Amino acid sequence: MTTKTKILNFVQKYTMIIALVLVTSFFAWRTGGKILLPQNITNIISQNAYVFILATGMLLCILTGGNIDLSVGSVVCFVGTVGAVLMNKNLNMWLAVLVMLVVGLLIGAWQAFWIAYVKVPPFITTLAGMLIFRGLSNVVLQGKTMSVTNEKFVQIFGGGAKCYVPDIFGGSELNILCMVVGIIACALYLFFTFRSSAARRKAGLETERPLVTVVKAVVIVAVIMFFTLRLAQYKGLPMALIWVVAIVLIYTYITSKTTVGRYLYAIGGNEVATKLSGIDTKKIYFFAYANMGLLAGLAGIMTIARLTSAQPTYGQNYEMDAIGSCFIGGASAYGGVGTVPGVIIGALLMGVINIGMSIMGVDANYQKVVKGLVLLAAVIFDVLSKKKGN
């Protein structure tokens, strides 16, 4: 393999990471470094937590063949509405949370049934869901805003000023707990990276050169510690980050280490061949869309906790943010390709663009134009890559 080919393969493999670095560097330059201030980094996490969660679920739908779920924004709104009503009737907070998750799951299962077993196209089914649950949210709230006053609920699931993990070490100017967690995360990353590399070499499988592995590990550890330090300089670990990390770890494991995850990729690669090999594709479709409803329920919980209220307008364009993050993060428009870490990078890129343009005072309409162009560029790159591969 020539040096030129290696460079092209490297750029293609890490396109979105390179794009994220370049975009962040651009906004750091244009904003005089303001985008890298501790508070702004925390805001990127807290304000985009719903995108990370919804995009993770959306990836599973996209893997089945480029299918999407247009209803998630309306489901987020409806679940939040149900939760606000229940908590205003003094229902126990944890019971209300459970009900919200179950409602999200039931909505997902209802739509999954039509998609998987009746073969109604996902676009039509979820478009109907988008209209139905937006309308139901308006009916329940009667077009009004309902406050969420449960402080414990807001602290655990929210993203506001009080929604941070307490520093048990009592740090003042620097959150010591945050630094400890960052160091542990780096140690675990290094342990699993080098253990995996050693296992592949022992099995006689192809591996990266040791120097490449070391350089990549050093860069990733440096990035983790940089952001850990920034968070520690503000208020520490946002509760929203804890939920996002939990979801990312769970679904990274599901998509890469379980048979269900393998089946999702197989259906996107060739559904007919997957079905002929004895796999029940209907169950896999059902799982993908029911799971999307469950994660929309969690996003609904976090939305009303962050905004401390429920409104009929909440969740608008959430589905577009999730879909855009998936395609920008490397998911294929044809299905069968994409990873959870890639989706998170896509969501981070969208978040950096949003907050960077906001700091620069760019009009909201132009922000939509830029995001649309970024999404189009990502899909064009995917299409051209497919043609080149063929």
GROMACS .gro file of C-alpha atoms in nm:
model
  390
    1MET     CA    1   0.000   0.000   0.000
    2THR     CA    2   0.145   0.334  -0.106
    3THR     CA    3   0.183   0.633   0.124
    4LYS     CA    4  -0.079   0.823  -0.077
    5THR     CA    5  -0.329   0.540  -0.037
    6LYS     CA    6  -0.262   0.523   0.337
    7ILE     CA    7  -0.321   0.896   0.371
    8LEU     CA    8  -0.646   0.876   0.171
    9ASN     CA    9  -0.766   0.582   0.382
   10PHE     CA   10  -0.679   0.771   0.701
   11VAL     CA   11  -0.867   1.082   0.587
   12GLN     CA   12  -1.170   0.877   0.481
   13LYS     CA   13  -1.175   0.685   0.811
   14TYR     CA   14  -1.144   0.993   1.030
   15THR     CA   15  -1.322   1.248   0.809
   16MET     CA   16  -1.572   1.367   1.071
   17ILE     CA   17  -1.313   1.385   1.349
   18ILE     CA   18  -1.095   1.600   1.126
   19ALA     CA   19  -1.400   1.811   1.037
   20LEU     CA   20  -1.488   1.853   1.406
   21VAL     CA   21  -1.134   1.968   1.487
   22LEU     CA   22  -1.129   2.212   1.194
   23VAL     CA   23  -1.473   2.356   1.270
   24THR     CA   24  -1.390   2.395   1.641
   25SER     CA   25  -1.060   2.562   1.552
   26PHE     CA   26  -1.240   2.798   1.313
   27PHE     CA   27  -1.491   2.909   1.575
   28ALA     CA   28  -1.217   2.934   1.840
   29TRP     CA   29  -1.039   3.176   1.606
   30ARG     CA   30  -1.352   3.372   1.508
   31THR     CA   31  -1.482   3.402   1.865
   32GLY     CA   32  -1.148   3.483   2.025
   33GLY     CA   33  -1.148   3.148   2.209
   34LYS     CA   34  -1.490   3.206   2.368
   35ILE     CA   35  -1.629   2.877   2.236
   36LEU     CA   36  -1.368   2.691   2.444
   37LEU     CA   37  -1.461   2.865   2.769
   38PRO     CA   38  -1.568   2.616   3.039
   39GLN     CA   39  -1.928   2.742   3.047
   40ASN     CA   40  -1.971   2.712   2.670
   41ILE     CA   41  -1.833   2.357   2.665
   42THR     CA   42  -2.080   2.266   2.939
   43ASN     CA   43  -2.359   2.430   2.739
   44ILE     CA   44  -2.274   2.222   2.432
   45ILE     CA   45  -2.330   1.908   2.640
   46SER     CA   46  -2.639   2.021   2.831
   47GLN     CA   47  -2.821   2.188   2.542
   48ASN     CA   48  -2.757   1.899   2.303
   49ALA     CA   49  -2.816   1.605   2.538
   50TYR     CA   50  -3.146   1.528   2.364
   51VAL     CA   51  -2.965   1.516   2.028
   52PHE     CA   52  -2.711   1.262   2.155
   53ILE     CA   53  -2.987   1.039   2.292
   54LEU     CA   54  -3.225   1.063   1.996
   55ALA     CA   55  -2.945   1.024   1.741
   56THR     CA   56  -2.832   0.703   1.912
   57GLY     CA   57  -3.180   0.556   1.869
   58MET     CA   58  -3.217   0.697   1.519
   59LEU     CA   59  -2.898   0.517   1.415
   60LEU     CA   60  -3.065   0.180   1.478
   61CYS     CA   61  -3.353   0.277   1.248
   62ILE     CA   62  -3.115   0.403   0.978
   63LEU     CA   63  -2.909   0.083   0.993
   64THR     CA   64  -3.212  -0.117   0.877
   65GLY     CA   65  -3.188   0.038   0.532
   66GLY     CA   66  -3.175   0.415   0.559
   67ASN     CA   67  -3.513   0.431   0.735
   68ILE     CA   68  -3.589   0.719   0.971
   69ASP     CA   69  -3.837   0.811   1.245
   70LEU     CA   70  -4.006   1.147   1.189
   71SER     CA   71  -4.219   1.127   1.503
   72VAL     CA   72  -3.952   1.156   1.772
   73GLY     CA   73  -3.992   1.531   1.827
   74SER     CA   74  -4.366   1.495   1.879
   75VAL     CA   75  -4.315   1.190   2.102
   76VAL     CA   76  -4.067   1.390   2.313
   77CYS     CA   77  -4.331   1.662   2.350
   78PHE     CA   78  -4.614   1.419   2.435
   79VAL     CA   79  -4.408   1.222   2.688
   80GLY     CA   80  -4.299   1.548   2.851
   81THR     CA   81  -4.662   1.660   2.863
   82VAL     CA   82  -4.769   1.337   3.033
   83GLY     CA   83  -4.489   1.370   3.288
   84ALA     CA   84  -4.567   1.734   3.367
   85VAL     CA   85  -4.935   1.654   3.420
   86LEU     CA   86  -4.856   1.359   3.648
   87MET     CA   87  -4.607   1.552   3.861
   88ASN     CA   88  -4.847   1.844   3.892
   89LYS     CA   89  -5.095   1.593   4.036
   90ASN     CA   90  -4.828   1.513   4.300
   91LEU     CA   91  -4.747   1.167   4.167
   92ASN     CA   92  -4.419   1.026   4.300
   93MET     CA   93  -4.132   1.149   4.083
   94TRP     CA   94  -3.984   0.805   4.009
   95LEU     CA   95  -4.326   0.663   3.928
   96ALA     CA   96  -4.383   0.953   3.689
   97VAL     CA   97  -4.046   0.884   3.524
   98LEU     CA   98  -4.138   0.518   3.486
   99VAL     CA   99  -4.473   0.609   3.331
  100MET     CA  100  -4.300   0.845   3.085
  101LEU     CA  101  -4.056   0.574   2.976
  102VAL     CA  102  -4.339   0.321   2.938
  103VAL     CA  103  -4.546   0.568   2.735
  104GLY     CA  104  -4.248   0.627   2.505
  105LEU     CA  105  -4.190   0.254   2.470
  106LEU     CA  106  -4.559   0.185   2.397
  107ILE     CA  107  -4.567   0.455   2.130
  108GLY     CA  108  -4.252   0.307   1.977
  109ALA     CA  109  -4.401  -0.043   1.989
  110TRP     CA  110  -4.727   0.080   1.831
  111GLN     CA  111  -4.542   0.233   1.539
  112ALA     CA  112  -4.304  -0.064   1.519
  113PHE     CA  113  -4.599  -0.302   1.477
  114TRP     CA  114  -4.724  -0.122   1.166
  115ILE     CA  115  -4.374  -0.099   1.023
  116ALA     CA  116  -4.254  -0.451   1.100
  117TYR     CA  117  -4.566  -0.666   1.066
  118VAL     CA  118  -4.807  -0.471   0.844
  119LYS     CA  119  -4.527  -0.336   0.622
  120VAL     CA  120  -4.647   0.025   0.628
  121PRO     CA  121  -4.344   0.231   0.513
  122PRO     CA  122  -4.156   0.384   0.810
  123PHE     CA  123  -4.177   0.730   0.653
  124ILE     CA  124  -4.558   0.718   0.642
  125THR     CA  125  -4.602   0.555   0.983
  126THR     CA  126  -4.378   0.799   1.166
  127LEU     CA  127  -4.513   1.098   0.971
  128ALA     CA  128  -4.857   1.001   1.101
  129GLY     CA  129  -4.709   0.968   1.451
  130MET     CA  130  -4.557   1.313   1.422
  131LEU     CA  131  -4.900   1.464   1.356
  132ILE     CA  132  -5.088   1.247   1.609
  133PHE     CA  133  -4.867   1.309   1.911
  134ARG     CA  134  -4.815   1.677   1.838
  135GLY     CA  135  -5.192   1.712   1.827
  136LEU     CA  136  -5.240   1.513   2.149
  137SER     CA  137  -4.984   1.733   2.325
  138ASN     CA  138  -5.185   2.040   2.230
  139VAL     CA  139  -5.507   1.876   2.343
  140VAL     CA  140  -5.370   1.781   2.685
  141LEU     CA  141  -5.202   2.117   2.749
  142GLN     CA  142  -5.476   2.318   2.574
  143GLY     CA  143  -5.207   2.530   2.411
  144LYS     CA  144  -5.069   2.644   2.748
  145THR     CA  145  -4.742   2.603   2.937
  146MET     CA  146  -4.731   2.373   3.240
  147SER     CA  147  -4.450   2.426   3.491
  148VAL     CA  148  -4.239   2.146   3.637
  149THR     CA  149  -4.159   2.237   3.997
  150ASN     CA  150  -4.014   1.912   4.133
  151GLU     CA  151  -3.660   2.024   4.222
  152LYS     CA  152  -3.524   1.673   4.265
  153PHE     CA  153  -3.649   1.577   3.917
  154VAL     CA  154  -3.489   1.887   3.765
  155GLN     CA  155  -3.157   1.823   3.942
  156ILE     CA  156  -3.135   1.459   3.832
  157PHE     CA  157  -3.249   1.493   3.470
  158GLY     CA  158  -3.200   1.862   3.392
  159GLY     CA  159  -2.924   2.076   3.250
  160GLY     CA  160  -2.964   2.397   3.445
  161ALA     CA  161  -2.752   2.579   3.701
  162LYS     CA  162  -2.807   2.323   3.980
  163CYS     CA  163  -2.786   2.008   3.769
  164TYR     CA  164  -2.432   1.893   3.842
  165VAL     CA  165  -2.283   1.597   4.025
  166PRO     CA  166  -2.176   1.718   4.372
  167ASP     CA  167  -1.801   1.722   4.431
  168ILE     CA  168  -1.754   1.476   4.717
  169PHE     CA  169  -1.390   1.588   4.749
  170GLY     CA  170  -1.490   1.946   4.825
  171GLY     CA  171  -1.298   2.121   4.548
  172SER     CA  172  -1.343   2.499   4.530
  173GLU     CA  173  -1.187   2.654   4.219
  174LEU     CA  174  -1.140   2.313   4.053
  175ASN     CA  175  -1.391   2.027   4.069
  176ILE     CA  176  -1.175   1.739   4.194
  177LEU     CA  177  -1.440   1.471   4.133
  178CYS     CA  178  -1.455   1.573   3.767
  179MET     CA  179  -1.077   1.540   3.733
  180VAL     CA  180  -1.078   1.198   3.902
  181VAL     CA  181  -1.350   1.073   3.667
  182GLY     CA  182  -1.156   1.205   3.367
  183ILE     CA  183  -0.837   1.027   3.478
  184ILE     CA  184  -1.027   0.702   3.534
  185ALA     CA  185  -1.189   0.734   3.189
  186CYS     CA  186  -0.845   0.777   3.029
  187ALA     CA  187  -0.706   0.479   3.219
  188LEU     CA  188  -0.996   0.257   3.111
  189TYR     CA  189  -0.964   0.373   2.750
  190LEU     CA  190  -0.590   0.290   2.745
  191PHE     CA  191  -0.647  -0.046   2.912
  192PHE     CA  192  -0.915  -0.162   2.668
  193THR     CA  193  -0.734  -0.020   2.363
  194PHE     CA  194  -0.405  -0.195   2.429
  195ARG     CA  195  -0.574  -0.513   2.550
  196SER     CA  196  -0.775  -0.531   2.227
  197SER     CA  197  -0.463  -0.466   2.018
  198ALA     CA  198  -0.271  -0.737   2.201
  199ALA     CA  199  -0.557  -0.986   2.161
  200ARG     CA  200  -0.574  -0.923   1.785
  201ARG     CA  201  -0.198  -0.972   1.747
  202LYS     CA  202  -0.213  -1.293   1.949
  203ALA     CA  203  -0.493  -1.422   1.725
  204GLY     CA  204  -0.290  -1.340   1.416
  205LEU     CA  205  -0.534  -1.071   1.297
  206GLU     CA  206  -0.437  -0.752   1.119
  207THR     CA  207  -0.364  -0.465   1.357
  208GLU     CA  208  -0.245  -0.107   1.340
  209ARG     CA  209   0.123  -0.040   1.377
  210PRO     CA  210   0.215   0.007   1.747
  211LEU     CA  211   0.329   0.364   1.679
  212VAL     CA  212  -0.010   0.453   1.523
  213THR     CA  213  -0.195   0.299   1.818
  214VAL     CA  214   0.019   0.491   2.068
  215VAL     CA  215  -0.015   0.824   1.885
  216LYS     CA  216  -0.392   0.784   1.853
  217ALA     CA  217  -0.422   0.693   2.222
  218VAL     CA  218  -0.214   0.995   2.327
  219VAL     CA  219  -0.428   1.231   2.118
  220ILE     CA  220  -0.757   1.090   2.254
  221VAL     CA  221  -0.633   1.102   2.614
  222ALA     CA  222  -0.521   1.462   2.563
  223VAL     CA  223  -0.864   1.557   2.427
  224ILE     CA  224  -1.044   1.383   2.715
  225MET     CA  225  -0.827   1.557   2.974
  226PHE     CA  226  -0.866   1.896   2.803
  227PHE     CA  227  -1.245   1.878   2.821
  228THR     CA  228  -1.233   1.728   3.170
  229LEU     CA  229  -1.025   2.025   3.286
  230ARG     CA  230  -1.267   2.270   3.124
  231LEU     CA  231  -1.565   2.107   3.294
  232ALA     CA  232  -1.379   2.100   3.627
  233GLN     CA  233  -1.309   2.473   3.596
  234TYR     CA  234  -1.682   2.550   3.577
  235LYS     CA  235  -1.913   2.339   3.794
  236GLY     CA  236  -1.798   1.985   3.722
  237LEU     CA  237  -1.994   1.702   3.565
  238PRO     CA  238  -2.340   1.796   3.431
  239MET     CA  239  -2.606   1.536   3.509
  240ALA     CA  240  -2.698   1.543   3.141
  241LEU     CA  241  -2.349   1.414   3.059
  242ILE     CA  242  -2.396   1.117   3.292
  243TRP     CA  243  -2.714   1.013   3.110
  244VAL     CA  244  -2.557   1.063   2.768
  245VAL     CA  245  -2.247   0.858   2.857
  246ALA     CA  246  -2.466   0.578   2.994
  247ILE     CA  247  -2.673   0.564   2.674
  248VAL     CA  248  -2.364   0.579   2.451
  249LEU     CA  249  -2.192   0.294   2.637
  250ILE     CA  250  -2.503   0.074   2.639
  251TYR     CA  251  -2.578   0.119   2.269
  252THR     CA  252  -2.215   0.094   2.162
  253TYR     CA  253  -2.217  -0.247   2.328
  254ILE     CA  254  -2.551  -0.344   2.169
  255THR     CA  255  -2.446  -0.248   1.816
  256SER     CA  256  -2.097  -0.399   1.833
  257LYS     CA  257  -2.117  -0.696   2.068
  258THR     CA  258  -2.468  -0.846   2.044
  259THR     CA  259  -2.648  -1.056   1.785
  260VAL     CA  260  -2.925  -0.795   1.760
  261GLY     CA  261  -2.666  -0.536   1.665
  262ARG     CA  262  -2.519  -0.765   1.400
  263TYR     CA  263  -2.866  -0.831   1.258
  264LEU     CA  264  -2.931  -0.457   1.227
  265TYR     CA  265  -2.620  -0.418   1.012
  266ALA     CA  266  -2.705  -0.733   0.816
  267ILE     CA  267  -3.055  -0.607   0.727
  268GLY     CA  268  -2.912  -0.277   0.606
  269GLY     CA  269  -2.652  -0.460   0.401
  270ASN     CA  270  -2.893  -0.701   0.232
  271GLU     CA  271  -3.237  -0.760   0.381
  272VAL     CA  272  -3.329  -1.043   0.145
  273ALA     CA  273  -3.011  -1.239   0.218
  274THR     CA  274  -3.058  -1.178   0.591
  275LYS     CA  275  -3.412  -1.315   0.576
  276LEU     CA  276  -3.302  -1.619   0.373
  277SER     CA  277  -3.035  -1.695   0.632
  278GLY     CA  278  -3.310  -1.757   0.887
  279ILE     CA  279  -3.313  -1.427   1.074
  280ASP     CA  280  -3.656  -1.289   1.168
  281THR     CA  281  -3.620  -0.941   1.019
  282LYS     CA  282  -3.963  -0.839   1.151
  283LYS     CA  283  -3.842  -0.870   1.510
  284ILE     CA  284  -3.534  -0.662   1.432
  285TYR     CA  285  -3.745  -0.385   1.276
  286PHE     CA  286  -3.977  -0.401   1.577
  287PHE     CA  287  -3.681  -0.372   1.815
  288ALA     CA  288  -3.534  -0.071   1.631
  289TYR     CA  289  -3.854   0.136   1.635
  290ALA     CA  290  -3.974   0.031   1.981
  291ASN     CA  291  -3.630   0.126   2.113
  292MET     CA  292  -3.658   0.462   1.937
  293GLY     CA  293  -3.977   0.529   2.131
  294LEU     CA  294  -3.805   0.440   2.459
  295LEU     CA  295  -3.518   0.681   2.394
  296ALA     CA  296  -3.763   0.950   2.283
  297GLY     CA  297  -3.926   0.901   2.623
  298LEU     CA  298  -3.592   0.959   2.797
  299ALA     CA  299  -3.530   1.266   2.580
  300GLY     CA  300  -3.876   1.393   2.679
  301ILE     CA  301  -3.787   1.354   3.046
  302MET     CA  302  -3.463   1.546   3.001
  303THR     CA  303  -3.629   1.817   2.793
  304ILE     CA  304  -3.892   1.913   3.052
  305ALA     CA  305  -3.633   1.885   3.329
  306ARG     CA  306  -3.395   2.124   3.151
  307LEU     CA  307  -3.667   2.373   3.058
  308THR     CA  308  -3.864   2.318   3.386
  309SER     CA  309  -4.192   2.316   3.194
  310ALA     CA  310  -4.393   2.142   2.923
  311GLN     CA  311  -4.520   2.324   2.613
  312PRO     CA  312  -4.700   2.208   2.297
  313THR     CA  313  -4.411   2.346   2.090
  314TYR     CA  314  -4.135   2.143   2.257
  315GLY     CA  315  -3.955   1.892   2.039
  316GLN     CA  316  -3.997   2.077   1.710
  317ASN     CA  317  -3.721   1.980   1.465
  318TYR     CA  318  -3.570   1.735   1.716
  319GLU     CA  319  -3.610   1.461   1.456
  320MET     CA  320  -3.411   1.668   1.205
  321ASP     CA  321  -3.129   1.722   1.454
  322ALA     CA  322  -3.113   1.348   1.525
  323ILE     CA  323  -3.124   1.246   1.158
  324GLY     CA  324  -2.869   1.510   1.063
  325SER     CA  325  -2.631   1.397   1.339
  326CYS     CA  326  -2.649   1.037   1.215
  327PHE     CA  327  -2.571   1.117   0.852
  328ILE     CA  328  -2.306   1.375   0.940
  329GLY     CA  329  -2.153   1.120   1.179
  330GLY     CA  330  -2.099   0.864   0.904
  331ALA     CA  331  -2.424   0.663   0.891
  332SER     CA  332  -2.505   0.559   0.536
  333ALA     CA  333  -2.821   0.683   0.367
  334TYR     CA  334  -2.856   0.327   0.235
  335GLY     CA  335  -2.831   0.158   0.576
  336GLY     CA  336  -2.594  -0.100   0.715
  337VAL     CA  337  -2.314   0.148   0.796
  338GLY     CA  338  -2.268   0.367   1.103
  339THR     CA  339  -2.148   0.359   1.463
  340VAL     CA  340  -2.265   0.515   1.788
  341PRO     CA  341  -1.933   0.702   1.845
  342GLY     CA  342  -1.961   0.837   1.489
  343VAL     CA  343  -2.313   0.962   1.558
  344ILE     CA  344  -2.193   1.135   1.876
  345ILE     CA  345  -1.919   1.311   1.676
  346GLY     CA  346  -2.186   1.422   1.428
  347ALA     CA  347  -2.402   1.556   1.710
  348LEU     CA  348  -2.102   1.735   1.862
  349LEU     CA  349  -2.026   1.894   1.526
  350MET     CA  350  -2.385   2.022   1.504
  351GLY     CA  351  -2.362   2.151   1.861
  352VAL     CA  352  -2.034   2.332   1.796
  353ILE     CA  353  -2.179   2.493   1.482
  354ASN     CA  354  -2.489   2.605   1.674
  355ILE     CA  355  -2.311   2.759   1.970
  356GLY     CA  356  -2.026   2.898   1.757
  357MET     CA  357  -2.264   3.086   1.528
  358SER     CA  358  -2.469   3.201   1.827
  359ILE     CA  359  -2.159   3.352   1.991
  360MET     CA  360  -2.074   3.522   1.661
  361GLY     CA  361  -2.428   3.664   1.647
  362VAL     CA  362  -2.523   3.489   1.323
  363ASP     CA  363  -2.894   3.510   1.240
  364ALA     CA  364  -3.090   3.194   1.327
  365ASN     CA  365  -3.206   3.155   0.968
  366TYR     CA  366  -2.848   3.152   0.841
  367GLN     CA  367  -2.768   2.891   1.107
  368LYS     CA  368  -3.028   2.664   0.948
  369VAL     CA  369  -2.873   2.726   0.606
  370VAL     CA  370  -2.528   2.625   0.731
  371LYS     CA  371  -2.659   2.310   0.903
  372GLY     CA  372  -2.848   2.214   0.588
  373LEU     CA  373  -2.535   2.254   0.376
  374VAL     CA  374  -2.330   2.047   0.621
  375LEU     CA  375  -2.591   1.769   0.610
  376LEU     CA  376  -2.603   1.776   0.231
  377ALA     CA  377  -2.222   1.762   0.212
  378ALA     CA  378  -2.216   1.459   0.443
  379VAL     CA  379  -2.471   1.266   0.234
  380ILE     CA  380  -2.298   1.361  -0.093
  381PHE     CA  381  -1.972   1.228   0.053
  382ASP     CA  382  -2.149   0.902   0.143
  383VAL     CA  383  -2.301   0.866  -0.205
  384LEU     CA  384  -1.971   0.937  -0.382
  385SER     CA  385  -1.788   0.693  -0.154
  386LYS     CA  386  -2.041   0.423  -0.245
  387LYS     CA  387  -1.993   0.489  -0.617
  388LYS     CA  388  -1.616   0.478  -0.581
  389GLY     CA  389  -1.642   0.150  -0.389
  390ASN     CA  390  -1.861  -0.004  -0.657
   0.00000   0.00000   0.00000
